[in-house]
GROMACS .gro file of C-alpha atoms in nm:
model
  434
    1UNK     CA    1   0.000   0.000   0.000
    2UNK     CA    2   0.337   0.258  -0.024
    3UNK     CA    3   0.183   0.530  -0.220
    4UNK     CA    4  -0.123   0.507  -0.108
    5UNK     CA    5  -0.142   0.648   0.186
    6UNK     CA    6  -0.242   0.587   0.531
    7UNK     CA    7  -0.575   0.757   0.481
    8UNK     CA    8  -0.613   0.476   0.185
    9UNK     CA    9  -0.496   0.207   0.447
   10UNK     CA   10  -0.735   0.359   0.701
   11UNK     CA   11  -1.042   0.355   0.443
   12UNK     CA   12  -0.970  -0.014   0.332
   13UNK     CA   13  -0.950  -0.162   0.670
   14UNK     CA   14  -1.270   0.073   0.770
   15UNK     CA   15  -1.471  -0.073   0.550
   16UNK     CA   16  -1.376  -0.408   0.553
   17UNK     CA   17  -1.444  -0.408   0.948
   18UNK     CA   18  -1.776  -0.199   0.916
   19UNK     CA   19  -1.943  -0.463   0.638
   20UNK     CA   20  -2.153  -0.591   0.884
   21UNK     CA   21  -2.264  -0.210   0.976
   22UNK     CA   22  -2.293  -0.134   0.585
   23UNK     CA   23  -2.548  -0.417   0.586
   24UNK     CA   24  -2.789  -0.271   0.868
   25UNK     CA   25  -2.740   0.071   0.698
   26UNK     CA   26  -2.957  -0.077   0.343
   27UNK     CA   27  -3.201  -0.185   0.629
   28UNK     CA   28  -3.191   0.084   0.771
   29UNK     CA   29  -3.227   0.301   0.397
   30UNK     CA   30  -3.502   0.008   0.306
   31UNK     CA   31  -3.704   0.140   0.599
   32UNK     CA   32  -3.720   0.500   0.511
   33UNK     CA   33  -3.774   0.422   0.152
   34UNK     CA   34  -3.409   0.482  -0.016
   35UNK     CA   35  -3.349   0.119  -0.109
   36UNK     CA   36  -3.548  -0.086  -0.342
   37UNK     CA   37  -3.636  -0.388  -0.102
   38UNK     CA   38  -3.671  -0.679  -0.390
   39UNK     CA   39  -3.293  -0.544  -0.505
   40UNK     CA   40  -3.103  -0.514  -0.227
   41UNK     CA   41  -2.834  -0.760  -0.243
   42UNK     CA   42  -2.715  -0.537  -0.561
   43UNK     CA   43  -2.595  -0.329  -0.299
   44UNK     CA   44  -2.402  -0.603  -0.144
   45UNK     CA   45  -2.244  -0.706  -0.495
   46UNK     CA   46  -2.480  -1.004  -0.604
   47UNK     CA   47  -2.600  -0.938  -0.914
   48UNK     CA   48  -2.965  -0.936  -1.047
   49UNK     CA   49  -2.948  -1.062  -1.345
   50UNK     CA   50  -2.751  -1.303  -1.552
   51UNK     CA   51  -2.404  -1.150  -1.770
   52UNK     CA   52  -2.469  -1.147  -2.109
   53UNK     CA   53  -2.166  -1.369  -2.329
   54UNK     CA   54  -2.019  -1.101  -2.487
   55UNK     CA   55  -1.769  -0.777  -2.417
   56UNK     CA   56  -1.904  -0.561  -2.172
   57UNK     CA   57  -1.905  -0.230  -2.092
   58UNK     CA   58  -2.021  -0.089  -1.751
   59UNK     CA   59  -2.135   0.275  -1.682
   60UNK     CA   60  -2.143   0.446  -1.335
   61UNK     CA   61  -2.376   0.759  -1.270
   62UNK     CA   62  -2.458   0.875  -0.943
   63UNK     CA   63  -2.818   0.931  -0.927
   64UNK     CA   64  -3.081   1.074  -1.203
   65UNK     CA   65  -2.857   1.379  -1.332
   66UNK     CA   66  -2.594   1.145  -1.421
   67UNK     CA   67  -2.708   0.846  -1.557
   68UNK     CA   68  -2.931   1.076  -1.804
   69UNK     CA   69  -2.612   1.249  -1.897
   70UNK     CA   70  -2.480   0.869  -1.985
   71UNK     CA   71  -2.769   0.808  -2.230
   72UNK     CA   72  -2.645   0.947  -2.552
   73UNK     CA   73  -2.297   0.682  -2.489
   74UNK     CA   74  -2.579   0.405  -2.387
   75UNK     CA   75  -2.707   0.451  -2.695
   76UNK     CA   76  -2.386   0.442  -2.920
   77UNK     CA   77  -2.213   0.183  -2.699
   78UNK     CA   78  -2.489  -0.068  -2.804
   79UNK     CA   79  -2.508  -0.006  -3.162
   80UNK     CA   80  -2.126  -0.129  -3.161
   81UNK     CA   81  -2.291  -0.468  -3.050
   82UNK     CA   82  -2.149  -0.436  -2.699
   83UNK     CA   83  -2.334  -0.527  -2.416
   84UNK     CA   84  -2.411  -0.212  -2.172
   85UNK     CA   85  -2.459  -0.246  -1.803
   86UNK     CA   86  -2.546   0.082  -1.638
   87UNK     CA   87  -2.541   0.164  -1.271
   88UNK     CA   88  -2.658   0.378  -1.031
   89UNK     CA   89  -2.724   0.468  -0.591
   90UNK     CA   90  -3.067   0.547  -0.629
   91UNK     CA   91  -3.429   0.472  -0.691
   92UNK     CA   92  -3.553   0.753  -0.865
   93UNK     CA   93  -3.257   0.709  -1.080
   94UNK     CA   94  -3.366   0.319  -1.087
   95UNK     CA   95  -3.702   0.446  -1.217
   96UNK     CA   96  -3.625   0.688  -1.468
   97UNK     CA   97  -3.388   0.430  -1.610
   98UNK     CA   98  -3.635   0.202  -1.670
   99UNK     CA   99  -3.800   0.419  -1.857
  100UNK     CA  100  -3.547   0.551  -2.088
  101UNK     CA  101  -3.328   0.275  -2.114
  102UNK     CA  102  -3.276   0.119  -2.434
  103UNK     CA  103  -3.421  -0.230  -2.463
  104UNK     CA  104  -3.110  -0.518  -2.382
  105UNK     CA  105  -2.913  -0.254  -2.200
  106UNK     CA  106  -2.880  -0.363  -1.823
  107UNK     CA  107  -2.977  -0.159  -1.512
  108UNK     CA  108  -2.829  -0.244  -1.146
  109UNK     CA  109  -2.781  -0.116  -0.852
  110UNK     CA  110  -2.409  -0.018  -0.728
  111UNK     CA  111  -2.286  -0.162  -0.458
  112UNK     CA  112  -2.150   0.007  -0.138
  113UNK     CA  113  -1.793   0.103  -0.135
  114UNK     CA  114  -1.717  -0.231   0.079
  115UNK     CA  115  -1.420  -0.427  -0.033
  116UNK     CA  116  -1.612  -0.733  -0.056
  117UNK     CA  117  -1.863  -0.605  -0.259
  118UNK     CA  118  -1.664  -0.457  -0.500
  119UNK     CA  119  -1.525  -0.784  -0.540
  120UNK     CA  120  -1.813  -0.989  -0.580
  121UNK     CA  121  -1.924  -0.731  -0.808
  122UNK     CA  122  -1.633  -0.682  -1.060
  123UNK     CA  123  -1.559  -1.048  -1.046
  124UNK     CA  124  -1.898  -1.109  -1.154
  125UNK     CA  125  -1.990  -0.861  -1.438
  126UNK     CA  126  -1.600  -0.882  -1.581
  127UNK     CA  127  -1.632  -0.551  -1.766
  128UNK     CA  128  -1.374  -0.468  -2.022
  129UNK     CA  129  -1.409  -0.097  -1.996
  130UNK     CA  130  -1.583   0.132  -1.743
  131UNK     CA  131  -1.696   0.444  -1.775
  132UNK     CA  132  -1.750   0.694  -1.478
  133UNK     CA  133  -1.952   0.979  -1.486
  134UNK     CA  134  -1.839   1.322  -1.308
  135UNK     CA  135  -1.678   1.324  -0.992
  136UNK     CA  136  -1.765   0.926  -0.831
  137UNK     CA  137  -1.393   0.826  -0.691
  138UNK     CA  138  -1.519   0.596  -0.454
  139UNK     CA  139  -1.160   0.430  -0.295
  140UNK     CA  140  -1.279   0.080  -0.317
  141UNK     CA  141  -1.426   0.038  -0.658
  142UNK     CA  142  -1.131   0.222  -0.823
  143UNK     CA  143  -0.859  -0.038  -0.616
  144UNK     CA  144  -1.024  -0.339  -0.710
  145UNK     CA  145  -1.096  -0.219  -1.073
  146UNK     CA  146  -0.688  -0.182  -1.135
  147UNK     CA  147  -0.654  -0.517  -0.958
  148UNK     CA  148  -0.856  -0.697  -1.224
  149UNK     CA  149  -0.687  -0.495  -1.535
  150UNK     CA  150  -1.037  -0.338  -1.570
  151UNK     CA  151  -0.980   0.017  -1.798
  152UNK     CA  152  -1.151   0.286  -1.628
  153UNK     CA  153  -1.251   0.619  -1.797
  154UNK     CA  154  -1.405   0.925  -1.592
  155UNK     CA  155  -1.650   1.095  -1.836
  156UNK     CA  156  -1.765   1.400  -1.817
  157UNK     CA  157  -1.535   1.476  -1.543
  158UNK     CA  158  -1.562   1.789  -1.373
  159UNK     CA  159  -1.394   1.899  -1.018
  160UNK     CA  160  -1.550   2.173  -0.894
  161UNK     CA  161  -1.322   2.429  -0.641
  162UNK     CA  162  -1.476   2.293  -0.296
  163UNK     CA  163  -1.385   1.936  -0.409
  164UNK     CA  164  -1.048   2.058  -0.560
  165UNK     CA  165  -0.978   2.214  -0.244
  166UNK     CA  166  -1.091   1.897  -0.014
  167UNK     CA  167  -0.867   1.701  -0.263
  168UNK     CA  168  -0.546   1.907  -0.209
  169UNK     CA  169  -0.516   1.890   0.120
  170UNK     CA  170  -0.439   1.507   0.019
  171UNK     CA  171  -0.232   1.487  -0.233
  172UNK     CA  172  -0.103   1.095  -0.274
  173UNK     CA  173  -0.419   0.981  -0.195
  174UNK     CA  174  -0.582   1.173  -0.455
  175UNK     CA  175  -0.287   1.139  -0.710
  176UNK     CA  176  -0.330   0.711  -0.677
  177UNK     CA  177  -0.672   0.752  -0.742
  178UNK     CA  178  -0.686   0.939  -1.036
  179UNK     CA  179  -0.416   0.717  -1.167
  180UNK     CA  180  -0.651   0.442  -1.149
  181UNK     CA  181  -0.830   0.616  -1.441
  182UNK     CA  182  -0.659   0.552  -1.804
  183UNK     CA  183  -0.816   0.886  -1.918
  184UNK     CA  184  -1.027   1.220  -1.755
  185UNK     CA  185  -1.232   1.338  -2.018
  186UNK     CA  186  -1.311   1.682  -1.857
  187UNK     CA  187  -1.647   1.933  -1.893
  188UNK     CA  188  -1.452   2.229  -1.906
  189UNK     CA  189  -1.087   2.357  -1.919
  190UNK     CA  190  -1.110   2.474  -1.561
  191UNK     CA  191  -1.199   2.080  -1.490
  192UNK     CA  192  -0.939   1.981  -1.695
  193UNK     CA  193  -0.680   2.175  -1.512
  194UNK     CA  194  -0.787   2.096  -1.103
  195UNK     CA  195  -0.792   1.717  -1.230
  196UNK     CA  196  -0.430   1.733  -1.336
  197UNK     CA  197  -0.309   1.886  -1.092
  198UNK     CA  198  -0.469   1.605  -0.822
  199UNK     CA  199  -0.250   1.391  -1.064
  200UNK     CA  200  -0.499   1.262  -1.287
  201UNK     CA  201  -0.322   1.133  -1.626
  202UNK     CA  202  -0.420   1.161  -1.960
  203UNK     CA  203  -0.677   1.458  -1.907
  204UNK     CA  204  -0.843   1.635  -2.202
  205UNK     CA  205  -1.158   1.836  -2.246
  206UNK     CA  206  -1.441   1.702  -2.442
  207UNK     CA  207  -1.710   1.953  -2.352
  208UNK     CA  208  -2.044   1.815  -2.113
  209UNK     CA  209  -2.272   1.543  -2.235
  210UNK     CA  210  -2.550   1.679  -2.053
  211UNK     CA  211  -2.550   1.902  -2.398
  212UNK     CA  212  -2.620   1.645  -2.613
  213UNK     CA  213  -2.876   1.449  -2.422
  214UNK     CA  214  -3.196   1.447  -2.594
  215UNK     CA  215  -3.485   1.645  -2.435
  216UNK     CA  216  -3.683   1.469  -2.166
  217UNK     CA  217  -3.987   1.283  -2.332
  218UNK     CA  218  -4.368   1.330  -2.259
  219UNK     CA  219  -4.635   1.141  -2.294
  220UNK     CA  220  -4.831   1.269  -2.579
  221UNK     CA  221  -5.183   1.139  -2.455
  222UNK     CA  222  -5.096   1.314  -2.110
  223UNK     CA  223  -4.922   1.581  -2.207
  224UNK     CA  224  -5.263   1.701  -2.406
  225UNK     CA  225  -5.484   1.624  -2.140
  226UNK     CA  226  -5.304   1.866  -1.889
  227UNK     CA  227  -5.236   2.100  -2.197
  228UNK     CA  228  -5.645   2.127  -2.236
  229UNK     CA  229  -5.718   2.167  -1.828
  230UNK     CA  230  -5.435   2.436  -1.810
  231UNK     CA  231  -5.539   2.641  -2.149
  232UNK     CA  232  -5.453   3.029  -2.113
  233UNK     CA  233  -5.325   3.005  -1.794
  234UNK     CA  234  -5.009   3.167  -1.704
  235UNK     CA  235  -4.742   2.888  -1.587
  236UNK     CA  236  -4.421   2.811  -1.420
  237UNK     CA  237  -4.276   2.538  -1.218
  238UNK     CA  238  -3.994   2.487  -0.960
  239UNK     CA  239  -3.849   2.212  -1.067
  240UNK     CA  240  -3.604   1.971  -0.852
  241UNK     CA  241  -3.625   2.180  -0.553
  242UNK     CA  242  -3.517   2.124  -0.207
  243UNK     CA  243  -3.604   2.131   0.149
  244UNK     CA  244  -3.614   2.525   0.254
  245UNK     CA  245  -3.686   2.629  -0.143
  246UNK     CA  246  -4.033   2.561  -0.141
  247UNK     CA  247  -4.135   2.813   0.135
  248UNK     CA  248  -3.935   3.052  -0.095
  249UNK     CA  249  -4.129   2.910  -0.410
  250UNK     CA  250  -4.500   2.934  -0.247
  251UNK     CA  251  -4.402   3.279  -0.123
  252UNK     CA  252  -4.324   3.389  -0.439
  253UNK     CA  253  -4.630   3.263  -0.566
  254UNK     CA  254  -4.871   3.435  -0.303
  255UNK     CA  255  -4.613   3.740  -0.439
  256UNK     CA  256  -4.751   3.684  -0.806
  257UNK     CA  257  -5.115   3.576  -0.722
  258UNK     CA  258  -5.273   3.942  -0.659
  259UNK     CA  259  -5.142   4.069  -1.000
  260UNK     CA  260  -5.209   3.674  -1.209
  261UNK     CA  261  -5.526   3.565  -1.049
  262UNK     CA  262  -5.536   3.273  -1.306
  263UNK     CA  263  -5.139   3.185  -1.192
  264UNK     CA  264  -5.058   2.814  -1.188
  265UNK     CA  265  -4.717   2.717  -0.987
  266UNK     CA  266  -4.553   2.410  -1.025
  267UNK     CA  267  -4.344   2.226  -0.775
  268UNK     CA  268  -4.167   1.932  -0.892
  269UNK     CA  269  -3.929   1.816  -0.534
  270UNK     CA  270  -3.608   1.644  -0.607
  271UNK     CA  271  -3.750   1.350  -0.382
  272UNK     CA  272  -4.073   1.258  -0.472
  273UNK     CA  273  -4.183   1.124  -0.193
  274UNK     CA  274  -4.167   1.493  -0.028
  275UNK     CA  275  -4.469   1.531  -0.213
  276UNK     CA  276  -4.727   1.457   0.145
  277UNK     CA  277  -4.481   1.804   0.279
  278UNK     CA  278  -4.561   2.010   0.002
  279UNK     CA  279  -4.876   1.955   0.001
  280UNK     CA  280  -4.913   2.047   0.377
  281UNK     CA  281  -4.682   2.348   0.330
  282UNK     CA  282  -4.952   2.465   0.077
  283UNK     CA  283  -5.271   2.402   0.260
  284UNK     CA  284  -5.121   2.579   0.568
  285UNK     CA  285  -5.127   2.902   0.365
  286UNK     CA  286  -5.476   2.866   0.237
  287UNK     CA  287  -5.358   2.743  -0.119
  288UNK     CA  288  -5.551   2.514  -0.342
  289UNK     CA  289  -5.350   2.259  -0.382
  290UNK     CA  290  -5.359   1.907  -0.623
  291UNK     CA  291  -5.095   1.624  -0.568
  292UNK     CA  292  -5.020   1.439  -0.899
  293UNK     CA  293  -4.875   1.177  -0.704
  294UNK     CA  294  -5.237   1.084  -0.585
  295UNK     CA  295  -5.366   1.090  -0.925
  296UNK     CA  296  -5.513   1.435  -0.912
  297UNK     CA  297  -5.501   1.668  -1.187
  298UNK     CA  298  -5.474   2.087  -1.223
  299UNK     CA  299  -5.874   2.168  -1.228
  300UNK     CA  300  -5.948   2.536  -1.289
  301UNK     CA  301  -5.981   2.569  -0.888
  302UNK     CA  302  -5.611   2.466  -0.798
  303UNK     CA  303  -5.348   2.765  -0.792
  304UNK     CA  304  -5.076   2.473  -0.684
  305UNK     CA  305  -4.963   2.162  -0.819
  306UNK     CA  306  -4.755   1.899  -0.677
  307UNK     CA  307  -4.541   1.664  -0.919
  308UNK     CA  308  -4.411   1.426  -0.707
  309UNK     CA  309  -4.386   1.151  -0.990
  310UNK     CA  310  -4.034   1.031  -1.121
  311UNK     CA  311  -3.978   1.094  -1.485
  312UNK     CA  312  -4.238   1.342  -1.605
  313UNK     CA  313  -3.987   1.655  -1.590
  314UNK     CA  314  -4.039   1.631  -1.983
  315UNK     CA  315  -4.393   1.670  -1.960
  316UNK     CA  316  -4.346   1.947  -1.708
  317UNK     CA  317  -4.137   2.187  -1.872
  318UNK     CA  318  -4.358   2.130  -2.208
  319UNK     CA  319  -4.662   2.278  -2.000
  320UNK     CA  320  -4.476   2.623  -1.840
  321UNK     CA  321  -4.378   2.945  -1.986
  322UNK     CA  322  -4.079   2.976  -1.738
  323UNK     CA  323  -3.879   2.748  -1.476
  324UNK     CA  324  -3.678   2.779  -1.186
  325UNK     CA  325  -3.389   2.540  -1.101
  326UNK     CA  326  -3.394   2.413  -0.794
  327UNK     CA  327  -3.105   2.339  -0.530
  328UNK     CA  328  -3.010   2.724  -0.626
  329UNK     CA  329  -3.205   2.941  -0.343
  330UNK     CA  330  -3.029   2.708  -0.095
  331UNK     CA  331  -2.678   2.614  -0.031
  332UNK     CA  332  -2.471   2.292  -0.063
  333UNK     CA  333  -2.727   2.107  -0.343
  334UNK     CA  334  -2.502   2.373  -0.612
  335UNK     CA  335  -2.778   2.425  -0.861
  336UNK     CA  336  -2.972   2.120  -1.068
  337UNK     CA  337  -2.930   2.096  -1.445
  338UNK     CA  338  -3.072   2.387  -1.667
  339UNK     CA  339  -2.992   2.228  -2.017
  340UNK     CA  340  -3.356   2.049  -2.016
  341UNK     CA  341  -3.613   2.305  -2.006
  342UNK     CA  342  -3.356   2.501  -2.198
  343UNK     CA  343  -3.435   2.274  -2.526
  344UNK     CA  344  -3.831   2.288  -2.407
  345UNK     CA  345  -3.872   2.673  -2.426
  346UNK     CA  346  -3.836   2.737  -2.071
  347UNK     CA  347  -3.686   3.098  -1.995
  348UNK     CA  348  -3.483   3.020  -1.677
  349UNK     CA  349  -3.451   3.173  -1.352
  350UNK     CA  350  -3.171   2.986  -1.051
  351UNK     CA  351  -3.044   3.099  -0.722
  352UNK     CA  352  -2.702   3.214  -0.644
  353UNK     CA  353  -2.586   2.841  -0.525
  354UNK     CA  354  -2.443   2.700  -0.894
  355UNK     CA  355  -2.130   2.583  -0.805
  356UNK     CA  356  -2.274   2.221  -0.902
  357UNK     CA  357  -2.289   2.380  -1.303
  358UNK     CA  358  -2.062   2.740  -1.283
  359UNK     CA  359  -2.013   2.716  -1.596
  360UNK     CA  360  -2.355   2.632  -1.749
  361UNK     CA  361  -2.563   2.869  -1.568
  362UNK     CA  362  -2.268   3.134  -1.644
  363UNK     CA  363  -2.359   3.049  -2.012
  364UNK     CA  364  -2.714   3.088  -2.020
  365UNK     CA  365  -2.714   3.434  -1.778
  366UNK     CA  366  -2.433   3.603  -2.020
  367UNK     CA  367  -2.672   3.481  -2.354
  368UNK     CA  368  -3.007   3.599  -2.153
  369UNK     CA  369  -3.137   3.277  -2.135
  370UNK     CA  370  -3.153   3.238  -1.785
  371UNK     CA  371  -3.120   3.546  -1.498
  372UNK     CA  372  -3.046   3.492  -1.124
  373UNK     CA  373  -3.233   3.511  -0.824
  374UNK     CA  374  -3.165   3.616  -0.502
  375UNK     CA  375  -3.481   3.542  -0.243
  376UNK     CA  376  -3.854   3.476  -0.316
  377UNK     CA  377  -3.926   3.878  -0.363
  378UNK     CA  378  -3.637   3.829  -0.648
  379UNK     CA  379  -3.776   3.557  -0.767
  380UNK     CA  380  -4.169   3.625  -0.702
  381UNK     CA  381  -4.075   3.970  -0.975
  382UNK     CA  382  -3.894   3.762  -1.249
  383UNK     CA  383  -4.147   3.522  -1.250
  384UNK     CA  384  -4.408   3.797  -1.267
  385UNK     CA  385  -4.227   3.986  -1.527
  386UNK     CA  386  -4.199   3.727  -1.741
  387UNK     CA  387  -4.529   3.586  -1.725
  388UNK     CA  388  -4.691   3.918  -1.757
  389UNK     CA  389  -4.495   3.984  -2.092
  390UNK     CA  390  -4.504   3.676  -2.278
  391UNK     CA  391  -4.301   3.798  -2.598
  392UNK     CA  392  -3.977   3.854  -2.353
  393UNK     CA  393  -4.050   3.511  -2.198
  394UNK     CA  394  -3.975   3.338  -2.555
  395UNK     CA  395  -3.698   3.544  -2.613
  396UNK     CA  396  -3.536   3.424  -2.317
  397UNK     CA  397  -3.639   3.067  -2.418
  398UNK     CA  398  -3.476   3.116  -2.747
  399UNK     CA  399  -3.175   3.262  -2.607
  400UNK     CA  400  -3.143   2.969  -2.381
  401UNK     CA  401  -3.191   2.693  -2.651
  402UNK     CA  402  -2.963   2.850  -2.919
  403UNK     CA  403  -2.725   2.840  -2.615
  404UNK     CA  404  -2.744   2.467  -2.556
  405UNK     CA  405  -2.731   2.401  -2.865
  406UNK     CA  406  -2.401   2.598  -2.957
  407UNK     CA  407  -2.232   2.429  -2.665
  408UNK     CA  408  -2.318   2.044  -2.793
  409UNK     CA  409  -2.086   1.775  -2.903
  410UNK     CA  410  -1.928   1.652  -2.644
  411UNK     CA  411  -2.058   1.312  -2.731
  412UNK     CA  412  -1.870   1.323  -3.060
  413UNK     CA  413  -1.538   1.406  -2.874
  414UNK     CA  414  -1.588   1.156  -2.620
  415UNK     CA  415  -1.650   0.887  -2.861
  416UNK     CA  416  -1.315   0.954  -3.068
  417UNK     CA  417  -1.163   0.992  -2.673
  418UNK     CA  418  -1.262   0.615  -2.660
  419UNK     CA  419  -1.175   0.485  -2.990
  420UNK     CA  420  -0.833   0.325  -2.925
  421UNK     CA  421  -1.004   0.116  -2.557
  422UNK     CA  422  -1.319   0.044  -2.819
  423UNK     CA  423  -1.114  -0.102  -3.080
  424UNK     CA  424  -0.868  -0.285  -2.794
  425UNK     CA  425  -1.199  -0.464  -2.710
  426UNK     CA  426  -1.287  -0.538  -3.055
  427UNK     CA  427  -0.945  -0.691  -3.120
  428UNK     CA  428  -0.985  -0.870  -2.821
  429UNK     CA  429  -1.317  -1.019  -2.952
  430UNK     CA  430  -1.191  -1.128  -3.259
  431UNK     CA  431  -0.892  -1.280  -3.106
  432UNK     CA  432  -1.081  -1.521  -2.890
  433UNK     CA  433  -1.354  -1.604  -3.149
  434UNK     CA  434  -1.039  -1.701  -3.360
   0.00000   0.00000   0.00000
């Protein structure tokens, strides 16, 4: 372990001795509704389904944001005739990947960062190339990756300055674990350049996926039904939002009520199952308020409605003139992906907390696309303004898409990236079928 560290040393014998306390924690998670309980031994490395016989290649995203940004390679990985396996920590992830998955391409769970379970897992699935998404250095599943030969790419890489920061204060620790990667294909030069100097090798910049991901989809059946109840009514949703935003998003909305009497807000909460809070929150301020979650719908009579489904951001941001990005009015969540209602004709409003996406939101607020926010009065008079002058609103929206789409192909640049490991694994193929 020279090289590594102590604090590696420390980590690896930590959790090897705290398996059996890793294994109450997914109880624990079960209980409150964060594990799946029919798939929990994914967690603990046993896999789900059977391997396919043929090359492999595995994909890592952390939760939804992610493993949507990992669709577009999904979708050329399998064309090559490789077989995909794509994982992820959560369920709503779980549940919009079931969704949008392409058919044949493999969903399970990741297990914890337990020695053990990284074992079982790798040894299992074999993968001849994986493919990390963003910042996921978890200690355990890099070490036993380089064990087994296993190529590792980090994909869309980005290192923000808080994580650069926490990084540098460790510098052989995080210079072996970027060297467990063969290549850091960065989001940005500013990426590129805190990843090598942690020591990561091989770092380039290929630009961010999340560009290139097609827009969310919508039900077309749905998507007209709501379209018909909500007809001439002035619109805008909060979308991913947090703990503590809400309040800010229902003020605002009592803010914009007196001047848009026909005003429909919006809340779409990061965590679904938040949805039971929201809809308290609302009815504690006299607000008429529909859940979607228990199959209600936005009748002429409701001034709120909750969207606590997984999946249906799509559908959302097809319905509103204008939509705030949640994780932004509050600090440490760093601001939730704009590029989607960008390519729906959203005009966008976020908080000052972007360090998540700097560079994105930067982007969109220097083409007009998208304007910042500093409290609910800030936000309650953008959302006003816009909604009360409709021809600005879709000149924002334009702004914002011609934006997205000037920054796209990344997924071009990442493909060539990957070329000579692609090819290595086609050789391969051909050398055992020979």
């Amino acid at each position: 372990m020279i090289g590594k560290g102590a604090i590696l040393t420390s980590y690896r014998t930590v959790t090897r001795l705290l398996e059996p306390a890793a294994a109450a924690l997914l109880v624990w998670r079960r209980r409150r509704g964060k594990e799946d309980p029919t798939r929990l031994a994914e967690r603990r490395g046993y896999p789900g389904v059977r391997r396919p016989n043929r090359p492999l290649v595995w994909l890592h995203g952390a939760s939804v944001g992610e493993t949507v940004t990992l669709l577009p390679l999904v979708a050329k990985l399998q064309k090559r005739g490789l077989a995909v396996l794509v994982t992820s920590g959560t369920v709503t992830s779980a549940k919009l990947l079931a969704a949008r998955l392409p058919a044949g391409v493999i969903h399970q769970y990741l297990p914890l960062d337990v020695p053990r379970y990284m074992r079982r897992f790798l040894d299992y699935w074999r993968p001849e190339l994986g493919l990390i998404c963003e910042s996921e250095i978890w200690p355990n599943l890099l070490i036993e990756a380089r064990k087994r030969a296993v190529p590792l790419v980090l994909v869309n890489a980005r290192m923000s300055e808080r994580s650069f920061a926490r990084w540098y204060k460790a510098p052989h620790t995080s210079r072996y674990l970027l060297s467990c990667f063969e290549s850091c294909l960065a989001q940005s030069q500013g990426d590129a350049e805190r990843l090598a100097q942690l020591g990561a090798p091989r770092v380039s910049v290929a630009g961010n996926l999340k560009f290139d991901v097609p827009a969310p989809p919508a039900d077309a059946d749905t998507l007209a039904i709501l379209d018909g109840l909500t007809t001439g009514r002035p619109i805008w949703v909060a979308a991913s939002t947090h703990p503590g935003e809400e309040e800010l998003v229902i003020a605002a909305h009592l803010g914009i009520k007196p001047y848009l009497p026909n005003l429909l807000t919006i809340i779409a909460p990061r965590h679904p199952q938040r949805g039971f809070e929201i809809e308290a929150l609302a009815q504690a301020n006299d607000i008429a308020v529909a859940r979607r979650g228990g199959g209600q719908m936005p009748e002429r009579d409701i001034d709120l409605y909750v969207a606590d489904t997984v999946g249906e951001l799509g559908l959302l941001y097809r319905l509103s003139q204008v939509a705030y990005l949640g994780g932004s009015l509050v600090p440490l969540i760093g601001g939730h992906n704009p590029i989607e209602p960008a390519k729906l004709g959203c005009a966008l409003l976020h908080g000052p907390f972007v360090h998540n996406n700097a560079d994105i939101f930067a982007a969109f607020d220097q083409d007009g696309g998208a304007r910042e926010v500093a409290d609910a009065q800030g936000l309650a008079g953008a959302v006003h303004r816009w909604l009360s002058d409709p021809a600005s609103a879709r000149q924002a929206a334009r702004a914002a898409a011609q934006t997205s789409a000037q920054l796209g192909g990344a997924l071009n640049r990442t493909m060539q990236a990957l070329e000579p490991l692609l090819m290595r694994i086609a050789l391969g193929q051909r050398g055992s079928a020979s």
